[in-house]
GROMACS .gro file of C-alpha atoms in nm:
model
  474
    1MET     CA    1 -20.243   4.096   4.689
    2ILE     CA    2 -20.288   4.372   4.430
    3SER     CA    3 -20.004   4.587   4.306
    4GLU     CA    4 -20.032   4.885   4.081
    5SER     CA    5 -19.810   4.926   3.778
    6ALA     CA    6 -19.779   5.162   3.485
    7GLU     CA    7 -19.579   4.936   3.251
    8ALA     CA    8 -19.807   4.838   2.965
    9ASN     CA    9 -19.582   4.624   2.745
   10GLU     CA   10 -19.471   4.358   2.992
   11PHE     CA   11 -19.766   4.125   2.939
   12ARG     CA   12 -19.907   3.942   2.639
   13GLU     CA   13 -20.275   3.936   2.557
   14SER     CA   14 -20.461   3.623   2.667
   15PRO     CA   15 -20.575   3.408   2.369
   16SER     CA   16 -20.926   3.460   2.239
   17HIS     CA   17 -20.928   3.214   1.948
   18THR     CA   18 -20.890   2.884   2.132
   19ARG     CA   19 -21.144   2.605   2.144
   20TRP     CA   20 -21.244   2.654   2.506
   21VAL     CA   21 -21.363   3.017   2.464
   22THR     CA   22 -21.744   3.002   2.485
   23ASP     CA   23 -22.034   3.236   2.527
   24ASP     CA   24 -22.090   3.417   2.854
   25GLN     CA   25 -22.253   3.231   3.138
   26PRO     CA   26 -22.633   3.252   3.156
   27ALA     CA   27 -22.758   3.550   3.347
   28THR     CA   28 -22.885   3.495   3.698
   29LEU     CA   29 -23.252   3.546   3.786
   30ARG     CA   30 -23.165   3.879   3.942
   31GLU     CA   31 -23.004   3.994   3.617
   32LYS     CA   32 -23.286   3.856   3.401
   33VAL     CA   33 -23.557   4.055   3.577
   34HIS     CA   34 -23.343   4.372   3.566
   35LEU     CA   35 -23.368   4.463   3.934
   36GLY     CA   36 -23.170   4.753   4.073
   37PHE     CA   37 -23.093   4.784   4.443
   38LEU     CA   38 -23.141   5.088   4.663
   39THR     CA   39 -22.871   5.205   4.899
   40ALA     CA   40 -22.935   5.295   5.262
   41ARG     CA   41 -22.994   5.653   5.151
   42GLY     CA   42 -23.232   5.537   4.880
   43TRP     CA   43 -23.428   5.312   5.116
   44GLY     CA   44 -23.450   5.595   5.366
   45LEU     CA   45 -23.588   5.826   5.102
   46PHE     CA   46 -23.832   5.561   4.984
   47SER     CA   47 -23.950   5.487   5.341
   48ALA     CA   48 -23.997   5.857   5.405
   49GLY     CA   49 -24.210   5.877   5.092
   50VAL     CA   50 -24.427   5.587   5.200
   51LEU     CA   51 -24.476   5.747   5.544
   52ALA     CA   52 -24.562   6.079   5.381
   53LEU     CA   53 -24.813   5.905   5.154
   54VAL     CA   54 -24.986   5.747   5.454
   55LEU     CA   55 -24.998   6.080   5.636
   56ALA     CA   56 -25.134   6.252   5.324
   57PHE     CA   57 -25.431   6.012   5.317
   58LEU     CA   58 -25.489   6.041   5.691
   59MET     CA   59 -25.461   6.421   5.701
   60GLY     CA   60 -25.608   6.492   5.359
   61ARG     CA   61 -25.322   6.724   5.258
   62ARG     CA   62 -25.264   6.732   4.881
   63GLU     CA   63 -24.925   6.908   4.907
   64LEU     CA   64 -24.805   6.624   5.129
   65LEU     CA   65 -24.920   6.379   4.860
   66ALA     CA   66 -24.697   6.549   4.599
   67ILE     CA   67 -24.400   6.535   4.834
   68SER     CA   68 -24.458   6.166   4.906
   69LEU     CA   69 -24.475   6.080   4.536
   70PHE     CA   70 -24.150   6.268   4.476
   71LEU     CA   71 -23.976   6.079   4.760
   72ILE     CA   72 -24.099   5.741   4.636
   73LEU     CA   73 -24.035   5.787   4.265
   74THR     CA   74 -23.690   5.948   4.290
   75PRO     CA   75 -23.498   5.639   4.414
   76LEU     CA   76 -23.702   5.410   4.186
   77LEU     CA   77 -23.617   5.628   3.887
   78ALA     CA   78 -23.250   5.626   3.989
   79ALA     CA   79 -23.252   5.244   4.003
   80PHE     CA   80 -23.428   5.225   3.664
   81LEU     CA   81 -23.177   5.458   3.495
   82LEU     CA   82 -22.889   5.275   3.663
   83ARG     CA   83 -23.005   4.941   3.525
   84PHE     CA   84 -23.007   5.058   3.163
   85GLY     CA   85 -22.697   5.272   3.184
   86ASN     CA   86 -22.374   5.160   3.017
   87SER     CA   87 -22.044   5.126   3.198
   88ALA     CA   88 -21.776   5.366   3.085
   89LEU     CA   89 -21.499   5.126   3.188
   90ARG     CA   90 -21.299   4.920   2.940
   91ILE     CA   91 -21.099   4.628   3.078
   92THR     CA   92 -20.825   4.416   2.922
   93ARG     CA   93 -20.698   4.111   3.111
   94SER     CA   94 -20.366   3.947   3.023
   95PHE     CA   95 -20.145   3.673   3.165
   96ASN     CA   96 -19.771   3.632   3.198
   97PRO     CA   97 -19.681   3.362   3.108
   98GLN     CA   98 -19.966   3.311   2.866
   99GLN     CA   99 -20.005   2.950   2.985
  100ALA     CA  100 -19.953   2.854   3.347
  101THR     CA  101 -19.781   2.540   3.467
  102THR     CA  102 -19.921   2.359   3.768
  103GLY     CA  103 -19.733   2.458   4.081
  104SER     CA  104 -19.590   2.773   3.919
  105SER     CA  105 -19.718   3.126   3.954
  106VAL     CA  106 -19.867   3.339   3.679
  107ARG     CA  107 -19.918   3.713   3.686
  108VAL     CA  108 -20.256   3.855   3.595
  109ARG     CA  109 -20.265   4.212   3.471
  110LEU     CA  110 -20.572   4.430   3.440
  111HIS     CA  111 -20.570   4.738   3.221
  112ILE     CA  112 -20.871   4.955   3.303
  113SER     CA  113 -20.953   5.271   3.115
  114ALA     CA  114 -21.248   5.507   3.105
  115ALA     CA  115 -21.346   5.722   2.808
  116GLY     CA  116 -21.368   6.094   2.872
  117ARG     CA  117 -21.373   6.217   3.227
  118GLY     CA  118 -21.469   5.872   3.358
  119PRO     CA  119 -21.662   5.777   3.668
  120ALA     CA  120 -21.579   5.878   4.022
  121THR     CA  121 -21.392   5.645   4.257
  122ILE     CA  122 -21.536   5.296   4.222
  123GLN     CA  123 -21.470   4.971   4.411
  124LEU     CA  124 -21.385   4.675   4.184
  125SER     CA  125 -21.310   4.307   4.240
  126ASP     CA  126 -21.193   4.032   4.005
  127THR     CA  127 -21.381   3.701   4.015
  128LEU     CA  128 -21.171   3.389   4.074
  129PRO     CA  129 -21.256   3.017   4.090
  130GLU     CA  130 -21.333   2.879   4.434
  131ASP     CA  131 -20.993   2.710   4.453
  132PHE     CA  132 -20.824   3.051   4.476
  133GLY     CA  133 -21.056   3.193   4.741
  134PRO     CA  134 -21.209   3.542   4.724
  135GLY     CA  135 -21.099   3.759   4.436
  136PRO     CA  136 -20.873   4.063   4.481
  137GLU     CA  137 -21.034   4.401   4.539
  138PHE     CA  138 -20.905   4.736   4.418
  139VAL     CA  139 -21.014   5.095   4.365
  140TYR     CA  140 -21.042   5.272   4.032
  141PRO     CA  141 -20.874   5.502   3.946
  142SER     CA  142 -20.548   5.392   4.104
  143ARG     CA  143 -20.295   5.624   4.265
  144THR     CA  144 -20.072   5.587   3.958
  145ALA     CA  145 -20.350   5.648   3.703
  146THR     CA  146 -20.238   5.820   3.382
  147GLN     CA  147 -20.420   6.018   3.119
  148GLY     CA  148 -20.393   5.843   2.784
  149PRO     CA  149 -20.545   5.912   2.442
  150GLU     CA  150 -20.859   5.720   2.542
  151GLY     CA  151 -20.898   5.877   2.885
  152SER     CA  152 -20.787   5.772   3.232
  153GLU     CA  153 -20.584   5.445   3.248
  154SER     CA  154 -20.495   5.229   3.549
  155PHE     CA  155 -20.297   4.908   3.574
  156TYR     CA  156 -20.331   4.638   3.840
  157GLU     CA  157 -20.164   4.301   3.874
  158TYR     CA  158 -20.170   4.002   4.107
  159ARG     CA  159 -20.037   3.646   4.112
  160LEU     CA  160 -20.206   3.309   4.092
  161ARG     CA  161 -20.060   2.964   4.151
  162PRO     CA  162 -20.283   2.687   4.004
  163ALA     CA  163 -20.235   2.359   4.188
  164MET     CA  164 -20.436   2.153   3.935
  165ARG     CA  165 -20.423   2.145   3.558
  166GLY     CA  166 -20.725   2.260   3.358
  167ILE     CA  167 -20.887   2.570   3.210
  168TYR     CA  168 -20.964   2.829   3.475
  169ALA     CA  169 -21.221   3.105   3.427
  170ILE     CA  170 -21.061   3.427   3.552
  171GLY     CA  171 -21.308   3.713   3.579
  172PRO     CA  172 -21.528   3.895   3.521
  173VAL     CA  173 -21.440   4.215   3.704
  174ARG     CA  174 -21.737   4.315   3.915
  175ALA     CA  175 -21.825   4.658   4.040
  176ARG     CA  176 -22.093   4.804   4.259
  177VAL     CA  177 -22.226   5.084   4.041
  178SER     CA  178 -22.426   5.369   4.195
  179ASP     CA  179 -22.598   5.679   4.068
  180VAL     CA  180 -22.473   6.033   4.117
  181PHE     CA  181 -22.683   6.093   4.431
  182GLY     CA  182 -22.608   5.753   4.586
  183LEU     CA  183 -22.971   5.643   4.595
  184ALA     CA  184 -22.938   5.316   4.403
  185ALA     CA  185 -22.657   5.064   4.351
  186ARG     CA  186 -22.622   4.731   4.183
  187PRO     CA  187 -22.343   4.476   4.129
  188ALA     CA  188 -22.242   4.456   3.765
  189ALA     CA  189 -21.999   4.247   3.559
  190VAL     CA  190 -21.786   4.501   3.376
  191ASP     CA  191 -21.619   4.252   3.139
  192SER     CA  192 -21.628   3.878   3.059
  193ALA     CA  193 -21.420   3.590   3.193
  194SER     CA  194 -21.082   3.502   3.041
  195ALA     CA  195 -20.947   3.148   3.000
  196LEU     CA  196 -20.626   3.064   3.185
  197LEU     CA  197 -20.479   2.732   3.071
  198ALA     CA  198 -20.279   2.544   3.335
  199VAL     CA  199 -20.074   2.267   3.175
  200PRO     CA  200 -19.921   1.968   3.358
  201VAL     CA  201 -19.552   1.952   3.439
  202CYS     CA  202 -19.344   1.740   3.202
  203GLU     CA  203 -19.072   1.526   3.362
  204ASP     CA  204 -18.754   1.464   3.168
  205LEU     CA  205 -18.653   1.098   3.145
  206ASP     CA  206 -18.296   0.973   3.130
  207PRO     CA  207 -18.185   0.870   2.779
  208LEU     CA  208 -18.118   0.511   2.879
  209GLY     CA  209 -18.273   0.357   2.572
  210ILE     CA  210 -18.629   0.261   2.492
  211PRO     CA  211 -18.777  -0.024   2.700
  212GLY     CA  212 -18.853  -0.329   2.492
  213GLU     CA  213 -18.607  -0.242   2.217
  214HIS     CA  214 -18.287  -0.435   2.277
  215GLY     CA  215 -17.973  -0.257   2.177
  216ALA     CA  216 -18.134   0.085   2.141
  217HIS     CA  217 -17.936   0.388   2.248
  218GLY     CA  218 -18.208   0.648   2.251
  219GLN     CA  219 -18.220   0.690   1.874
  220ALA     CA  220 -18.521   0.587   1.670
  221SER     CA  221 -18.466   0.441   1.329
  222SER     CA  222 -18.688   0.384   1.034
  223ASN     CA  223 -18.715   0.092   0.796
  224ARG     CA  224 -18.849   0.310   0.519
  225ARG     CA  225 -18.632   0.567   0.345
  226LEU     CA  226 -18.811   0.813   0.128
  227THR     CA  227 -18.655   1.008  -0.156
  228PRO     CA  228 -18.772   1.325  -0.328
  229ASP     CA  229 -18.875   1.115  -0.629
  230SER     CA  230 -19.095   0.871  -0.437
  231PHE     CA  231 -19.408   1.086  -0.437
  232GLU     CA  232 -19.605   0.826  -0.637
  233VAL     CA  233 -19.599   0.582  -0.346
  234MET     CA  234 -19.642   0.841  -0.070
  235THR     CA  235 -19.933   1.041  -0.208
  236ARG     CA  236 -20.303   0.994  -0.262
  237GLU     CA  237 -20.583   1.193  -0.420
  238TYR     CA  238 -20.715   1.497  -0.240
  239HIS     CA  239 -21.029   1.442  -0.029
  240PRO     CA  240 -21.259   1.717   0.101
  241GLY     CA  241 -21.136   1.821   0.444
  242ASP     CA  242 -20.766   1.764   0.376
  243THR     CA  243 -20.552   2.058   0.480
  244VAL     CA  244 -20.386   2.260   0.204
  245ARG     CA  245 -20.051   2.215   0.376
  246ARG     CA  246 -20.049   1.846   0.274
  247ILE     CA  247 -20.084   1.912  -0.101
  248HIS     CA  248 -19.785   1.761  -0.286
  249TRP     CA  249 -19.733   1.994  -0.582
  250PRO     CA  250 -19.491   1.777  -0.788
  251ALA     CA  251 -19.736   1.485  -0.774
  252THR     CA  252 -20.023   1.723  -0.853
  253ALA     CA  253 -19.841   1.851  -1.162
  254LYS     CA  254 -19.768   1.496  -1.283
  255LYS     CA  255 -20.115   1.351  -1.218
  256GLY     CA  256 -20.312   1.656  -1.329
  257THR     CA  257 -20.525   1.643  -1.010
  258LEU     CA  258 -20.473   1.750  -0.652
  259MET     CA  259 -20.256   1.500  -0.462
  260VAL     CA  260 -20.175   1.508  -0.091
  261ARG     CA  261 -19.904   1.339   0.114
  262GLN     CA  262 -20.009   1.009   0.263
  263GLU     CA  263 -19.968   1.003   0.642
  264ASP     CA  264 -19.907   0.629   0.659
  265TYR     CA  265 -19.584   0.657   0.461
  266ARG     CA  266 -19.332   0.845   0.672
  267ALA     CA  267 -18.960   0.871   0.722
  268THR     CA  268 -18.977   0.836   1.100
  269PRO     CA  269 -19.153   0.569   1.307
  270ARG     CA  270 -19.468   0.630   1.505
  271ALA     CA  271 -19.521   0.572   1.875
  272VAL     CA  272 -19.883   0.515   1.975
  273LEU     CA  273 -19.954   0.604   2.338
  274VAL     CA  274 -20.282   0.468   2.474
  275LEU     CA  275 -20.398   0.645   2.791
  276ASP     CA  276 -20.679   0.462   2.967
  277ARG     CA  277 -20.961   0.702   3.062
  278SER     CA  278 -21.210   0.448   3.194
  279ARG     CA  279 -21.374   0.542   3.523
  280ALA     CA  280 -21.375   0.182   3.648
  281ALA     CA  281 -20.997   0.161   3.623
  282PHE     CA  282 -20.924   0.484   3.812
  283LEU     CA  283 -21.227   0.556   4.031
  284GLY     CA  284 -21.307   0.244   4.229
  285GLN     CA  285 -21.630   0.221   4.429
  286GLY     CA  286 -21.678   0.140   4.795
  287VAL     CA  287 -21.473   0.191   5.109
  288GLY     CA  288 -21.121   0.321   5.053
  289SER     CA  289 -21.188   0.440   4.702
  290GLU     CA  290 -20.990   0.733   4.568
  291PRO     CA  291 -21.117   1.089   4.615
  292VAL     CA  292 -21.245   1.256   4.302
  293LEU     CA  293 -21.034   1.545   4.173
  294SER     CA  294 -21.193   1.827   3.975
  295ILE     CA  295 -21.044   1.946   3.645
  296PRO     CA  296 -21.163   2.300   3.557
  297GLN     CA  297 -21.321   2.324   3.211
  298PHE     CA  298 -21.373   2.703   3.189
  299THR     CA  299 -21.750   2.771   3.186
  300ALA     CA  300 -21.841   2.404   3.132
  301PRO     CA  301 -21.891   2.163   3.426
  302ALA     CA  302 -21.564   2.045   3.578
  303GLY     CA  303 -21.423   1.710   3.469
  304GLU     CA  304 -21.327   1.432   3.707
  305SER     CA  305 -20.991   1.275   3.776
  306SER     CA  306 -20.806   1.081   4.048
  307ARG     CA  307 -20.452   1.053   4.180
  308SER     CA  308 -20.397   0.736   3.977
  309PHE     CA  309 -20.519   0.897   3.657
  310GLU     CA  310 -20.303   1.204   3.723
  311TRP     CA  311 -20.002   0.973   3.752
  312GLY     CA  312 -20.094   0.800   3.427
  313LEU     CA  313 -20.134   1.134   3.249
  314HIS     CA  314 -19.800   1.250   3.389
  315ALA     CA  315 -19.639   0.930   3.260
  316ALA     CA  316 -19.797   0.969   2.916
  317LEU     CA  317 -19.659   1.323   2.890
  318GLY     CA  318 -19.309   1.230   3.007
  319ILE     CA  319 -19.280   0.918   2.790
  320GLY     CA  320 -19.433   1.096   2.491
  321ALA     CA  321 -19.188   1.385   2.520
  322PHE     CA  322 -18.897   1.138   2.549
  323LEU     CA  323 -19.003   0.939   2.242
  324ALA     CA  324 -19.065   1.257   2.042
  325ASN     CA  325 -18.715   1.374   2.129
  326THR     CA  326 -18.569   1.044   2.005
  327GLY     CA  327 -18.734   1.079   1.664
  328PHE     CA  328 -19.080   0.925   1.699
  329GLY     CA  329 -19.403   1.084   1.588
  330ILE     CA  330 -19.641   1.062   1.886
  331ASP     CA  331 -20.000   0.948   1.832
  332LEU     CA  332 -20.181   0.996   2.164
  333ILE     CA  333 -20.517   0.817   2.195
  334ASP     CA  334 -20.749   0.696   2.472
  335HIS     CA  335 -20.873   0.346   2.554
  336ARG     CA  336 -21.144   0.373   2.285
  337GLY     CA  337 -20.906   0.468   2.005
  338LYS     CA  338 -21.002   0.836   2.000
  339ALA     CA  339 -20.733   1.099   1.958
  340ILE     CA  340 -20.670   1.284   2.286
  341ASN     CA  341 -20.617   1.605   2.092
  342GLY     CA  342 -20.969   1.577   1.955
  343ILE     CA  343 -21.162   1.492   2.272
  344SER     CA  344 -20.984   1.716   2.522
  345ALA     CA  345 -21.133   2.061   2.583
  346SER     CA  346 -20.782   2.206   2.558
  347GLY     CA  347 -20.690   2.024   2.235
  348THR     CA  348 -20.558   2.222   1.942
  349GLU     CA  349 -20.733   2.262   1.610
  350ASP     CA  350 -20.502   2.019   1.426
  351ALA     CA  351 -20.644   1.722   1.614
  352ALA     CA  352 -20.545   1.469   1.345
  353GLU     CA  353 -20.178   1.571   1.341
  354LEU     CA  354 -19.903   1.378   1.515
  355PHE     CA  355 -19.700   1.534   1.793
  356THR     CA  356 -19.366   1.580   1.622
  357GLY     CA  357 -19.084   1.827   1.607
  358PRO     CA  358 -18.944   2.067   1.864
  359HIS     CA  359 -19.291   2.174   1.985
  360ALA     CA  360 -19.424   1.821   2.047
  361ARG     CA  361 -19.388   1.852   2.424
  362THR     CA  362 -19.569   2.187   2.441
  363ARG     CA  363 -19.853   2.063   2.223
  364MET     CA  364 -19.894   1.748   2.430
  365GLN     CA  365 -19.903   1.954   2.748
  366GLN     CA  366 -20.181   2.166   2.603
  367ALA     CA  367 -20.380   1.866   2.479
  368LEU     CA  368 -20.359   1.691   2.817
  369ALA     CA  369 -20.429   2.002   3.026
  370ALA     CA  370 -20.809   1.963   3.042
  371LEU     CA  371 -20.837   1.588   2.983
  372SER     CA  372 -21.061   1.406   3.232
  373LEU     CA  373 -21.203   1.061   3.283
  374GLU     CA  374 -21.480   0.948   3.049
  375ASP     CA  375 -21.821   1.094   3.124
  376ALA     CA  376 -22.013   0.768   3.117
  377VAL     CA  377 -21.948   0.399   3.072
  378ASP     CA  378 -22.028   0.272   2.724
  379PRO     CA  379 -22.220  -0.059   2.758
  380ARG     CA  380 -22.130  -0.164   2.406
  381HIS     CA  381 -21.800  -0.321   2.509
  382ALA     CA  382 -21.769  -0.547   2.207
  383SER     CA  383 -21.814  -0.267   1.957
  384THR     CA  384 -21.566  -0.038   2.136
  385THR     CA  385 -21.311  -0.319   2.149
  386ALA     CA  386 -21.346  -0.370   1.776
  387THR     CA  387 -21.313   0.004   1.723
  388LEU     CA  388 -20.992   0.015   1.925
  389ALA     CA  389 -20.848  -0.282   1.736
  390THR     CA  390 -20.926  -0.115   1.404
  391SER     CA  391 -20.778   0.213   1.523
  392LEU     CA  392 -20.453   0.048   1.631
  393LYS     CA  393 -20.430  -0.141   1.303
  394GLU     CA  394 -20.466   0.180   1.105
  395ARG     CA  395 -20.216   0.368   1.320
  396MET     CA  396 -19.941   0.105   1.333
  397ARG     CA  397 -19.827  -0.019   0.995
  398GLU     CA  398 -19.451   0.013   1.018
  399ARG     CA  399 -19.211  -0.236   1.175
  400GLY     CA  400 -19.043   0.047   1.363
  401ASP     CA  401 -19.366   0.158   1.530
  402ARG     CA  402 -19.403   0.124   1.904
  403LEU     CA  403 -19.701   0.091   2.137
  404VAL     CA  404 -19.719   0.219   2.495
  405LEU     CA  405 -20.020   0.128   2.710
  406ILE     CA  406 -20.086   0.329   3.028
  407LEU     CA  407 -20.367   0.149   3.207
  408GLY     CA  408 -20.543   0.166   3.541
  409GLU     CA  409 -20.635  -0.115   3.778
  410ILE     CA  410 -20.759  -0.379   3.533
  411THR     CA  411 -20.860  -0.741   3.579
  412GLU     CA  412 -20.705  -1.051   3.424
  413SER     CA  413 -20.992  -1.079   3.176
  414GLN     CA  414 -20.937  -0.719   3.072
  415ALA     CA  415 -20.568  -0.796   3.029
  416ASP     CA  416 -20.661  -1.083   2.796
  417THR     CA  417 -20.880  -0.840   2.603
  418TRP     CA  418 -20.586  -0.604   2.556
  419LEU     CA  419 -20.371  -0.894   2.438
  420GLU     CA  420 -20.642  -0.984   2.187
  421VAL     CA  421 -20.686  -0.626   2.068
  422VAL     CA  422 -20.318  -0.548   2.027
  423GLY     CA  423 -20.224  -0.884   1.879
  424VAL     CA  424 -19.874  -1.023   1.842
  425ARG     CA  425 -19.632  -0.733   1.875
  426SER     CA  426 -19.283  -0.736   2.019
  427LYS     CA  427 -19.244  -0.367   2.095
  428VAL     CA  428 -19.515  -0.304   2.352
  429THR     CA  429 -19.464  -0.124   2.682
  430VAL     CA  430 -19.726  -0.137   2.958
  431LEU     CA  431 -19.763   0.069   3.275
  432CYS     CA  432 -20.048  -0.023   3.511
  433VAL     CA  433 -20.137   0.226   3.786
  434ALA     CA  434 -20.319   0.121   4.103
  435ASN     CA  435 -20.319   0.218   4.470
  436HIS     CA  436 -20.219  -0.140   4.557
  437GLU     CA  437 -19.995  -0.248   4.270
  438LYS     CA  438 -19.946  -0.595   4.417
  439ARG     CA  439 -20.300  -0.680   4.308
  440LEU     CA  440 -20.182  -0.643   3.948
  441ALA     CA  441 -19.920  -0.918   3.971
  442PRO     CA  442 -20.129  -1.169   3.766
  443VAL     CA  443 -20.199  -0.900   3.505
  444ILE     CA  444 -19.831  -0.808   3.474
  445ALA     CA  445 -19.741  -1.178   3.446
  446ARG     CA  446 -19.982  -1.218   3.154
  447PHE     CA  447 -19.832  -0.923   2.971
  448ARG     CA  448 -19.477  -1.043   3.026
  449GLN     CA  449 -19.564  -1.392   2.901
  450ALA     CA  450 -19.665  -1.225   2.573
  451GLY     CA  451 -19.317  -1.067   2.551
  452TRP     CA  452 -19.425  -0.720   2.660
  453ALA     CA  453 -19.232  -0.492   2.896
  454ALA     CA  454 -19.483  -0.445   3.179
  455VAL     CA  455 -19.461  -0.283   3.525
  456ALA     CA  456 -19.719  -0.208   3.795
  457VAL     CA  457 -19.687   0.117   3.992
  458ASN     CA  458 -19.879   0.322   4.247
  459PRO     CA  459 -19.940   0.700   4.246
  460LYS     CA  460 -19.643   0.750   4.482
  461THR     CA  461 -19.396   0.583   4.245
  462SER     CA  462 -19.163   0.822   4.067
  463LEU     CA  463 -19.181   0.814   3.690
  464ALA     CA  464 -18.802   0.784   3.663
  465HIS     CA  465 -18.810   0.474   3.883
  466ALA     CA  466 -19.093   0.319   3.677
  467TRP     CA  467 -18.903   0.399   3.357
  468ALA     CA  468 -18.594   0.225   3.490
  469ASP     CA  469 -18.803  -0.078   3.593
  470LEU     CA  470 -18.944  -0.097   3.239
  471GLY     CA  471 -18.590  -0.104   3.104
  472ARG     CA  472 -18.500  -0.394   3.331
  473ALA     CA  473 -18.824  -0.579   3.248
  474SER     CA  474 -18.765  -0.564   2.870
   0.00000   0.00000   0.00000
């Protein structure tokens, strides 16, 4: 499972500036009370000291008392010094590739060095999440250890294959540290955990046109053409919190005050993708309900998902990547109107930005990697509905804009609510995911009566097949 290597430049450093990097996990009770542990040799010495102490009292021999105190205190002193000693090991963990893709392998490399002469042979093991089983074990220094400017250096590597998306905590490396005489030993975390991001796979869709847009050939068009001289209608005054990258310098020079580009005025249309995250739609209760899937969140509690929600997320990623490739700016939100990039633990810092350009697919993969179902049901349904309606109204102001709804198993009344929230729009695409899609026939009929392209699928349906069905339903 572990291979040794001496090539140092093959791997990139794992990121340390991302949102999901948090403080170390709280220390266990054993670590809080600072207890060392005696080895078999140490316990033997301690037991011999206790026996000698008893004999000293029974026999009245003072020299035996001194010997007993020496035997008792020596292993205790070794454990005390071991607890407050510092590890001489320095560990760097890196991944190749830097982000894993579900179902694909990633190599983990450990670079371990020790300043100066370094410790004697020591047994180490890397800590892995439960999904991967027990962590790999190895011995430091390795057989191919080299002497570098900072002391002895060893390289180890192994492979992981994450089956589920999320943020995995890899590490820390643990060692059983002992004193020189082997009287005391204790497990110790030599470094801290590193975050391994596993992103979902993105499926490429055939360029057969956009469902719901008659006569389209895979190319998005815009009804608004901007010119370099139109900054007066595409700018606004600077507000605290606006990024410096949006400052429009020609407008600033003309107005005499800081002006920024207005997001609502754009040369390309916007596609709003709404991904339903409600627990009721994807995690039904009772007999035959779907099993709950765990989404790793690094050191935070794992999020929850289901097969239906995983299919919906997969569809959102594939459709979003397709629309971004055809010229749309992708605005990915949840069923409450919140930006996915802002609520996901793996979202990037520019949460308010659209997914556009050649890196739109990669950024959407990262934003969706740690997304899970909502934590709790919000009882204020009316207020959240109004919030969603306002959010959609603010996001969709151009005639070329499109709306894609990816919903779970909803009722007819909930379908009417979506019709009310969205309003009269001709370019709306709906995908409803359920284990028994035939139950959604009345819901799909309601959407189609409103002129929407709507299809019901189950988690076993291929996205390409659902995409083709949407094209025929439009």
